[in-house]
PDB file of C-alpha atoms in Angstrom:
ATOM      1  CA  ARG Z  93     158.885  97.759  91.123  1.00 63.00           C
ATOM      2  CA  LYS Z  94     162.486  95.645  92.777  1.00 72.00           C
ATOM      3  CA  GLU Z  95     162.069  91.926  94.506  1.00 87.00           C
ATOM      4  CA  VAL Z  96     163.398  93.130  97.327  1.00 93.00           C
ATOM      5  CA  GLU Z  97     163.638  96.913  98.360  1.00 94.00           C
ATOM      6  CA  GLN Z  98     165.805  98.050 101.306  1.00 95.00           C
ATOM      7  CA  ASP Z  99     166.518 101.579 102.226  1.00 93.00           C
ATOM      8  CA  PRO Z 100     169.926 102.344 101.537  1.00 92.00           C
ATOM      9  CA  GLY Z 101     170.396 104.049 104.890  1.00 92.00           C
ATOM     10  CA  PRO Z 102     172.862 105.310 106.543  1.00 95.00           C
ATOM     11  CA  PHE Z 103     172.200 104.856 109.776  1.00 96.00           C
ATOM     12  CA  ASN Z 104     173.321 106.662 111.974  1.00 97.00           C
ATOM     13  CA  VAL Z 105     173.105 105.987 116.027  1.00 97.00           C
ATOM     14  CA  PRO Z 106     174.962 106.076 119.279  1.00 98.00           C
ATOM     15  CA  GLU Z 107     175.822 103.566 121.155  1.00 98.00           C
ATOM     16  CA  GLY Z 108     173.086 102.888 123.390  1.00 98.00           C
ATOM     17  CA  ALA Z 109     170.257 103.037 120.525  1.00 98.00           C
ATOM     18  CA  THR Z 110     167.219 100.835 119.216  1.00 98.00           C
ATOM     19  CA  VAL Z 111     167.490 101.067 115.364  1.00 97.00           C
ATOM     20  CA  ALA Z 112     165.156  99.284 113.196  1.00 96.00           C
ATOM     21  CA  PHE Z 113     164.936  98.743 109.596  1.00 93.00           C
ATOM     22  CA  ASN Z 114     162.962  96.888 106.872  1.00 95.00           C
ATOM     23  CA  CYS Z 115     162.912  95.315 104.482  1.00 96.00           C
ATOM     24  CA  THR Z 116     159.831  94.743 101.471  1.00 96.00           C
ATOM     25  CA  TYR Z 117     158.924  91.684  99.128  1.00 94.00           C
ATOM     26  CA  SER Z 118     157.096  91.415  96.122  1.00 92.00           C
ATOM     27  CA  ASN Z 119     156.691  87.646  95.437  1.00 88.00           C
ATOM     28  CA  SER Z 120     153.769  87.031  97.604  1.00 87.00           C
ATOM     29  CA  ALA Z 121     154.869  82.855  97.439  1.00 86.00           C
ATOM     30  CA  SER Z 122     158.400  84.168  99.298  1.00 87.00           C
ATOM     31  CA  GLN Z 123     158.911  81.409 101.276  1.00 85.00           C
ATOM     32  CA  SER Z 124     162.194  82.085 102.793  1.00 90.00           C
ATOM     33  CA  PHE Z 125     163.681  84.887 104.399  1.00 93.00           C
ATOM     34  CA  PHE Z 126     166.982  85.712 106.126  1.00 95.00           C
ATOM     35  CA  TRP Z 127     168.733  88.729 106.980  1.00 97.00           C
ATOM     36  CA  TYR Z 128     172.726  88.536 106.178  1.00 97.00           C
ATOM     37  CA  ARG Z 129     175.503  90.878 107.444  1.00 97.00           C
ATOM     38  CA  GLN Z 130     178.080  92.996 105.284  1.00 97.00           C
ATOM     39  CA  ASP Z 131     181.116  94.292 106.157  1.00 96.00           C
ATOM     40  CA  CYS Z 132     183.140  96.823 104.007  1.00 91.00           C
ATOM     41  CA  ARG Z 133     184.888  95.337 101.755  1.00 87.00           C
ATOM     42  CA  LYS Z 134     183.984  91.303 102.608  1.00 94.00           C
ATOM     43  CA  GLU Z 135     181.643  88.393 102.116  1.00 96.00           C
ATOM     44  CA  PRO Z 136     177.745  88.184 103.285  1.00 96.00           C
ATOM     45  CA  LYS Z 137     177.987  86.539 106.666  1.00 96.00           C
ATOM     46  CA  LEU Z 138     174.311  85.512 107.280  1.00 94.00           C
ATOM     47  CA  LEU Z 139     172.783  86.803 110.622  1.00 96.00           C
ATOM     48  CA  MET Z 140     169.668  85.344 111.400  1.00 95.00           C
ATOM     49  CA  SER Z 141     166.775  83.653 109.615  1.00 92.00           C
ATOM     50  CA  VAL Z 142     162.866  85.027 109.928  1.00 93.00           C
ATOM     51  CA  TYR Z 143     160.119  83.204 110.764  1.00 88.00           C
ATOM     52  CA  SER Z 144     156.346  84.040 110.874  1.00 86.00           C
ATOM     53  CA  SER Z 145     156.497  84.298 114.881  1.00 88.00           C
ATOM     54  CA  GLY Z 146     159.565  86.047 114.903  1.00 89.00           C
ATOM     55  CA  ASN Z 147     162.220  85.017 117.078  1.00 93.00           C
ATOM     56  CA  GLU Z 148     165.113  86.287 118.413  1.00 94.00           C
ATOM     57  CA  ASP Z 149     169.170  86.664 118.935  1.00 94.00           C
ATOM     58  CA  GLY Z 150     170.498  88.127 121.767  1.00 96.00           C
ATOM     59  CA  ARG Z 151     169.721  92.277 120.849  1.00 97.00           C
ATOM     60  CA  PHE Z 152     168.312  91.479 117.478  1.00 97.00           C
ATOM     61  CA  THR Z 153     164.653  90.625 116.623  1.00 97.00           C
ATOM     62  CA  ALA Z 154     163.544  89.969 113.358  1.00 97.00           C
ATOM     63  CA  GLN Z 155     159.671  89.590 112.536  1.00 96.00           C
ATOM     64  CA  LEU Z 156     157.458  88.587 108.951  1.00 95.00           C
ATOM     65  CA  ASN Z 157     154.540  90.308 108.456  1.00 94.00           C
ATOM     66  CA  ARG Z 158     153.161  88.501 105.868  1.00 92.00           C
ATOM     67  CA  ALA Z 159     150.024  90.066 104.626  1.00 92.00           C
ATOM     68  CA  SER Z 160     151.995  93.029 103.814  1.00 93.00           C
ATOM     69  CA  GLN Z 161     154.745  91.584 102.647  1.00 94.00           C
ATOM     70  CA  TYR Z 162     157.683  92.572 104.608  1.00 93.00           C
ATOM     71  CA  ILE Z 163     160.175  91.899 107.222  1.00 96.00           C
ATOM     72  CA  SER Z 164     161.702  93.676 109.635  1.00 96.00           C
ATOM     73  CA  LEU Z 165     164.836  93.785 112.514  1.00 97.00           C
ATOM     74  CA  LEU Z 166     165.300  95.481 115.558  1.00 97.00           C
ATOM     75  CA  ILE Z 167     168.926  95.972 116.980  1.00 98.00           C
ATOM     76  CA  ARG Z 168     168.943  96.871 120.696  1.00 98.00           C
ATOM     77  CA  ASP Z 169     171.576  98.461 122.514  1.00 98.00           C
ATOM     78  CA  SER Z 170     173.988  98.877 119.614  1.00 98.00           C
ATOM     79  CA  LYS Z 171     177.660  98.721 119.795  1.00 98.00           C
ATOM     80  CA  LEU Z 172     180.194 100.148 117.732  1.00 98.00           C
ATOM     81  CA  SER Z 173     180.869  96.701 116.517  1.00 97.00           C
ATOM     82  CA  ASP Z 174     177.096  96.550 114.965  1.00 98.00           C
ATOM     83  CA  SER Z 175     178.590  99.006 112.389  1.00 98.00           C
ATOM     84  CA  ALA Z 176     178.127  96.762 108.642  1.00 97.00           C
ATOM     85  CA  THR Z 177     175.840  96.778 105.981  1.00 97.00           C
ATOM     86  CA  TYR Z 178     172.607  94.584 106.650  1.00 97.00           C
ATOM     87  CA  LEU Z 179     170.830  91.958 103.695  1.00 96.00           C
ATOM     88  CA  CYS Z 180     168.034  91.182 103.282  1.00 95.00           C
ATOM     89  CA  VAL Z 181     167.447  87.807 101.375  1.00 94.00           C
ATOM     90  CA  VAL Z 182     164.306  86.531 100.450  1.00 92.00           C
ATOM     91  CA  SER Z 183     163.315  83.332  98.274  1.00 87.00           C
ATOM     92  CA  ALA Z 184     160.069  81.629  96.698  1.00 77.00           C
ATOM     93  CA  SER Z 185     158.306  78.467  97.510  1.00 65.00           C
ATOM     94  CA  GLY Z 186     158.613  75.989  95.422  1.00 65.00           C
ATOM     95  CA  GLY Z 187     161.358  75.252  91.603  1.00 69.00           C
ATOM     96  CA  SER Z 188     165.160  75.718  92.484  1.00 76.00           C
ATOM     97  CA  TYR Z 189     166.397  77.628  96.075  1.00 84.00           C
ATOM     98  CA  ILE Z 190     167.077  81.027  94.580  1.00 87.00           C
ATOM     99  CA  PRO Z 191     168.629  83.900  97.553  1.00 90.00           C
ATOM    100  CA  THR Z 192     167.236  87.400  95.933  1.00 91.00           C
ATOM    101  CA  PHE Z 193     168.956  89.892  98.301  1.00 93.00           C
ATOM    102  CA  GLY Z 194     167.409  93.437  98.930  1.00 93.00           C
ATOM    103  CA  ARG Z 195     170.453  96.367  98.305  1.00 93.00           C
ATOM    104  CA  GLY Z 196     171.460  96.432 102.331  1.00 94.00           C
ATOM    105  CA  THR Z 197     171.198  99.212 104.512  1.00 96.00           C
ATOM    106  CA  SER Z 198     174.270 100.836 105.959  1.00 96.00           C
ATOM    107  CA  LEU Z 199     174.499 101.183 109.970  1.00 98.00           C
ATOM    108  CA  ILE Z 200     176.930 103.220 111.421  1.00 98.00           C
ATOM    109  CA  VAL Z 201     177.216 103.236 114.989  1.00 98.00           C
ATOM    110  CA  HIS Z 202     179.101 106.095 116.697  1.00 97.00           C
ATOM    111  CA  PRO Z 203     181.076 106.555 120.575  1.00 96.00           C
TER     112      PRO Z 203
ATOM    113  CA  ASN X 298     186.329  73.122 106.855  1.00 64.00           C
ATOM    114  CA  ALA X 299     187.586  75.579 104.377  1.00 78.00           C
ATOM    115  CA  GLY X 300     184.104  75.961 103.496  1.00 93.00           C
ATOM    116  CA  VAL X 301     184.246  78.348 100.276  1.00 97.00           C
ATOM    117  CA  THR X 302     187.588  79.347  98.339  1.00 97.00           C
ATOM    118  CA  GLN X 303     187.680  81.693  95.797  1.00 97.00           C
ATOM    119  CA  THR X 304     190.574  83.020  93.983  1.00 97.00           C
ATOM    120  CA  PRO X 305     191.956  85.426  92.776  1.00 97.00           C
ATOM    121  CA  LYS X 306     190.976  87.578  95.313  1.00 96.00           C
ATOM    122  CA  PHE X 307     191.784  90.549  92.619  1.00 96.00           C
ATOM    123  CA  ARG X 308     192.598  90.884  89.155  1.00 97.00           C
ATOM    124  CA  ILE X 309     192.879  93.337  86.679  1.00 97.00           C
ATOM    125  CA  LEU X 310     192.379  93.064  83.317  1.00 97.00           C
ATOM    126  CA  LYS X 311     192.898  94.551  79.845  1.00 97.00           C
ATOM    127  CA  ILE X 312     189.913  95.187  77.809  1.00 97.00           C
ATOM    128  CA  GLY X 313     189.290  91.970  75.354  1.00 97.00           C
ATOM    129  CA  GLN X 314     191.524  89.365  77.935  1.00 97.00           C
ATOM    130  CA  SER X 315     189.514  86.426  79.104  1.00 96.00           C
ATOM    131  CA  MET X 316     189.534  84.901  83.144  1.00 96.00           C
ATOM    132  CA  THR X 317     188.485  82.094  84.777  1.00 98.00           C
ATOM    133  CA  LEU X 318     187.601  83.204  88.705  1.00 98.00           C
ATOM    134  CA  GLN X 319     187.485  79.621  90.202  1.00 98.00           C
ATOM    135  CA  CYS X 320     185.178  78.799  93.648  1.00 98.00           C
ATOM    136  CA  THR X 321     185.518  75.284  94.971  1.00 97.00           C
ATOM    137  CA  GLN X 322     183.741  74.464  98.375  1.00 97.00           C
ATOM    138  CA  ASP X 323     183.778  72.076 101.161  1.00 95.00           C
ATOM    139  CA  MET X 324     180.737  70.537 102.275  1.00 94.00           C
ATOM    140  CA  ASN X 325     178.662  68.671  99.814  1.00 94.00           C
ATOM    141  CA  HIS X 326     176.137  71.629  99.037  1.00 94.00           C
ATOM    142  CA  ASN X 327     174.216  71.527  95.837  1.00 92.00           C
ATOM    143  CA  TYR X 328     173.254  74.307  95.354  1.00 94.00           C
ATOM    144  CA  MET X 329     175.981  76.959  94.154  1.00 96.00           C
ATOM    145  CA  TYR X 330     175.713  80.645  92.729  1.00 97.00           C
ATOM    146  CA  TRP X 331     177.301  83.253  91.559  1.00 98.00           C
ATOM    147  CA  TYR X 332     176.964  86.676  92.452  1.00 97.00           C
ATOM    148  CA  ARG X 333     178.515  90.636  91.354  1.00 97.00           C
ATOM    149  CA  GLN X 334     177.766  93.111  93.704  1.00 96.00           C
ATOM    150  CA  ASP X 335     178.584  97.283  92.081  1.00 93.00           C
ATOM    151  CA  PRO X 336     179.265  99.329  94.960  1.00 85.00           C
ATOM    152  CA  GLY X 337     176.294 100.565  96.769  1.00 81.00           C
ATOM    153  CA  MET X 338     174.570  97.909  95.437  1.00 86.00           C
ATOM    154  CA  GLY X 339     173.143  94.821  95.830  1.00 88.00           C
ATOM    155  CA  LEU X 340     173.921  91.659  95.300  1.00 94.00           C
ATOM    156  CA  LYS X 341     173.223  90.504  91.573  1.00 94.00           C
ATOM    157  CA  LEU X 342     173.040  86.686  90.225  1.00 95.00           C
ATOM    158  CA  ILE X 343     175.573  85.716  87.471  1.00 97.00           C
ATOM    159  CA  TYR X 344     174.215  81.876  87.334  1.00 97.00           C
ATOM    160  CA  TYR X 345     173.791  79.379  89.732  1.00 96.00           C
ATOM    161  CA  SER X 346     174.125  75.062  90.024  1.00 96.00           C
ATOM    162  CA  VAL X 347     171.380  73.378  91.666  1.00 93.00           C
ATOM    163  CA  GLY X 348     173.896  70.315  91.288  1.00 93.00           C
ATOM    164  CA  ALA X 349     176.498  69.311  89.465  1.00 95.00           C
ATOM    165  CA  GLY X 350     176.131  69.112  85.609  1.00 95.00           C
ATOM    166  CA  ILE X 351     173.021  71.288  85.303  1.00 95.00           C
ATOM    167  CA  THR X 352     173.866  75.356  85.308  1.00 96.00           C
ATOM    168  CA  ASP X 353     171.097  78.467  84.782  1.00 95.00           C
ATOM    169  CA  LYS X 354     171.497  81.541  84.243  1.00 96.00           C
ATOM    170  CA  GLY X 355     170.595  84.120  86.999  1.00 94.00           C
ATOM    171  CA  GLU X 356     170.244  88.072  86.547  1.00 92.00           C
ATOM    172  CA  VAL X 357     172.384  89.239  84.544  1.00 96.00           C
ATOM    173  CA  PRO X 358     173.852  86.397  82.667  1.00 97.00           C
ATOM    174  CA  ASN X 359     175.540  87.622  79.905  1.00 96.00           C
ATOM    175  CA  GLY X 360     179.178  87.630  79.317  1.00 96.00           C
ATOM    176  CA  TYR X 361     179.121  85.194  81.536  1.00 98.00           C
ATOM    177  CA  ASN X 362     179.722  81.303  81.409  1.00 97.00           C
ATOM    178  CA  VAL X 363     180.026  78.866  84.132  1.00 98.00           C
ATOM    179  CA  SER X 364     179.883  74.852  84.007  1.00 96.00           C
ATOM    180  CA  ARG X 365     179.420  72.188  87.145  1.00 97.00           C
ATOM    181  CA  SER X 366     181.533  69.134  86.174  1.00 97.00           C
ATOM    182  CA  THR X 367     182.210  68.036  90.392  1.00 97.00           C
ATOM    183  CA  THR X 368     180.234  68.738  93.099  1.00 96.00           C
ATOM    184  CA  GLU X 369     183.001  70.859  94.259  1.00 97.00           C
ATOM    185  CA  ASP X 370     183.760  73.099  92.284  1.00 97.00           C
ATOM    186  CA  PHE X 371     181.999  75.774  89.830  1.00 98.00           C
ATOM    187  CA  PRO X 372     183.735  78.661  87.654  1.00 98.00           C
ATOM    188  CA  LEU X 373     182.869  81.240  86.097  1.00 98.00           C
ATOM    189  CA  ARG X 374     184.250  82.971  83.461  1.00 98.00           C
ATOM    190  CA  LEU X 375     184.787  86.086  81.772  1.00 96.00           C
ATOM    191  CA  GLU X 376     185.474  85.619  77.581  1.00 89.00           C
ATOM    192  CA  LEU X 377     185.674  88.751  76.971  1.00 94.00           C
ATOM    193  CA  ALA X 378     186.168  91.271  79.464  1.00 96.00           C
ATOM    194  CA  ALA X 379     184.316  94.357  79.362  1.00 96.00           C
ATOM    195  CA  PRO X 380     184.758  97.668  81.901  1.00 96.00           C
ATOM    196  CA  SER X 381     181.580  97.240  82.977  1.00 96.00           C
ATOM    197  CA  GLN X 382     182.080  93.966  84.577  1.00 97.00           C
ATOM    198  CA  THR X 383     184.522  96.046  86.990  1.00 97.00           C
ATOM    199  CA  SER X 384     182.756  94.443  90.048  1.00 97.00           C
ATOM    200  CA  VAL X 385     183.118  91.913  92.757  1.00 97.00           C
ATOM    201  CA  TYR X 386     182.146  88.877  92.245  1.00 98.00           C
ATOM    202  CA  PHE X 387     181.260  86.468  94.682  1.00 98.00           C
ATOM    203  CA  CYS X 388     180.159  82.545  95.291  1.00 98.00           C
ATOM    204  CA  ALA X 389     177.870  81.313  97.363  1.00 97.00           C
ATOM    205  CA  SER X 390     176.515  77.644  97.966  1.00 95.00           C
ATOM    206  CA  THR X 391     174.553  76.175 100.919  1.00 92.00           C
ATOM    207  CA  PRO X 392     172.619  72.297 101.469  1.00 86.00           C
ATOM    208  CA  ASP X 393     169.515  73.911 102.329  1.00 79.00           C
ATOM    209  CA  ARG X 394     168.453  77.858 102.838  1.00 82.00           C
ATOM    210  CA  LYS X 395     171.282  79.216 104.458  1.00 87.00           C
ATOM    211  CA  ALA X 396     174.311  80.693 102.052  1.00 91.00           C
ATOM    212  CA  PHE X 397     177.783  80.275 103.039  1.00 94.00           C
ATOM    213  CA  PHE X 398     180.018  82.970 100.678  1.00 96.00           C
ATOM    214  CA  GLY X 399     183.286  82.997 100.152  1.00 97.00           C
ATOM    215  CA  GLN X 400     185.575  86.122 100.267  1.00 96.00           C
ATOM    216  CA  GLY X 401     184.858  87.292  96.846  1.00 97.00           C
ATOM    217  CA  THR X 402     187.866  88.299  94.186  1.00 97.00           C
ATOM    218  CA  ARG X 403     187.678  91.963  92.844  1.00 97.00           C
ATOM    219  CA  LEU X 404     187.923  92.426  89.437  1.00 97.00           C
ATOM    220  CA  THR X 405     188.919  95.519  87.069  1.00 97.00           C
ATOM    221  CA  VAL X 406     188.767  95.519  83.635  1.00 97.00           C
ATOM    222  CA  VAL X 407     190.175  98.099  81.955  1.00 96.00           C
TER     223      VAL X 407
END
């Protein structure tokens, strides 16, 4: 089983739609969780951290479910500019900090 | 503030050639990483460093070497290029948990 798994998609949605992605992780000792955004042929950029209590940043909401070992990202009122690949990142506690990336979920928002 | 700078941005190598991918950060971060990303795939960790003089292997270290003589620089060396090393290489650094990436180096081995 891969450490971090994501549905590669693509998720094809119209503008204004709400879309959600999930990411599962295998290491129960994982402590840090993030969502990154990667545009085509560009470097990944931090979108948001994911906290146990859930957190929101504008149209984006991230949730963590430790019991089921998954994190989610919800995007409301999708914009054309949201089209990108969304990478789930997980790292375990203790020792060196090693971010482990999922393969990403592709989102295409169309007019 | 330049952040993480990678050079070159593009390179074509012939099989068996060697090269060094440069990575420099000006944020005084201790942690630095090298990842490779193949088309449609996630990032795979090649090597990482927790500080000057300390490096360790990641998931896919074969065919690569690194050094970390200063906090700022973390070069990645390919000794005998192979077609399987055709990929996009990203360098990243972090002060805590949030990683900052360079713009990547697109390497083609022919």
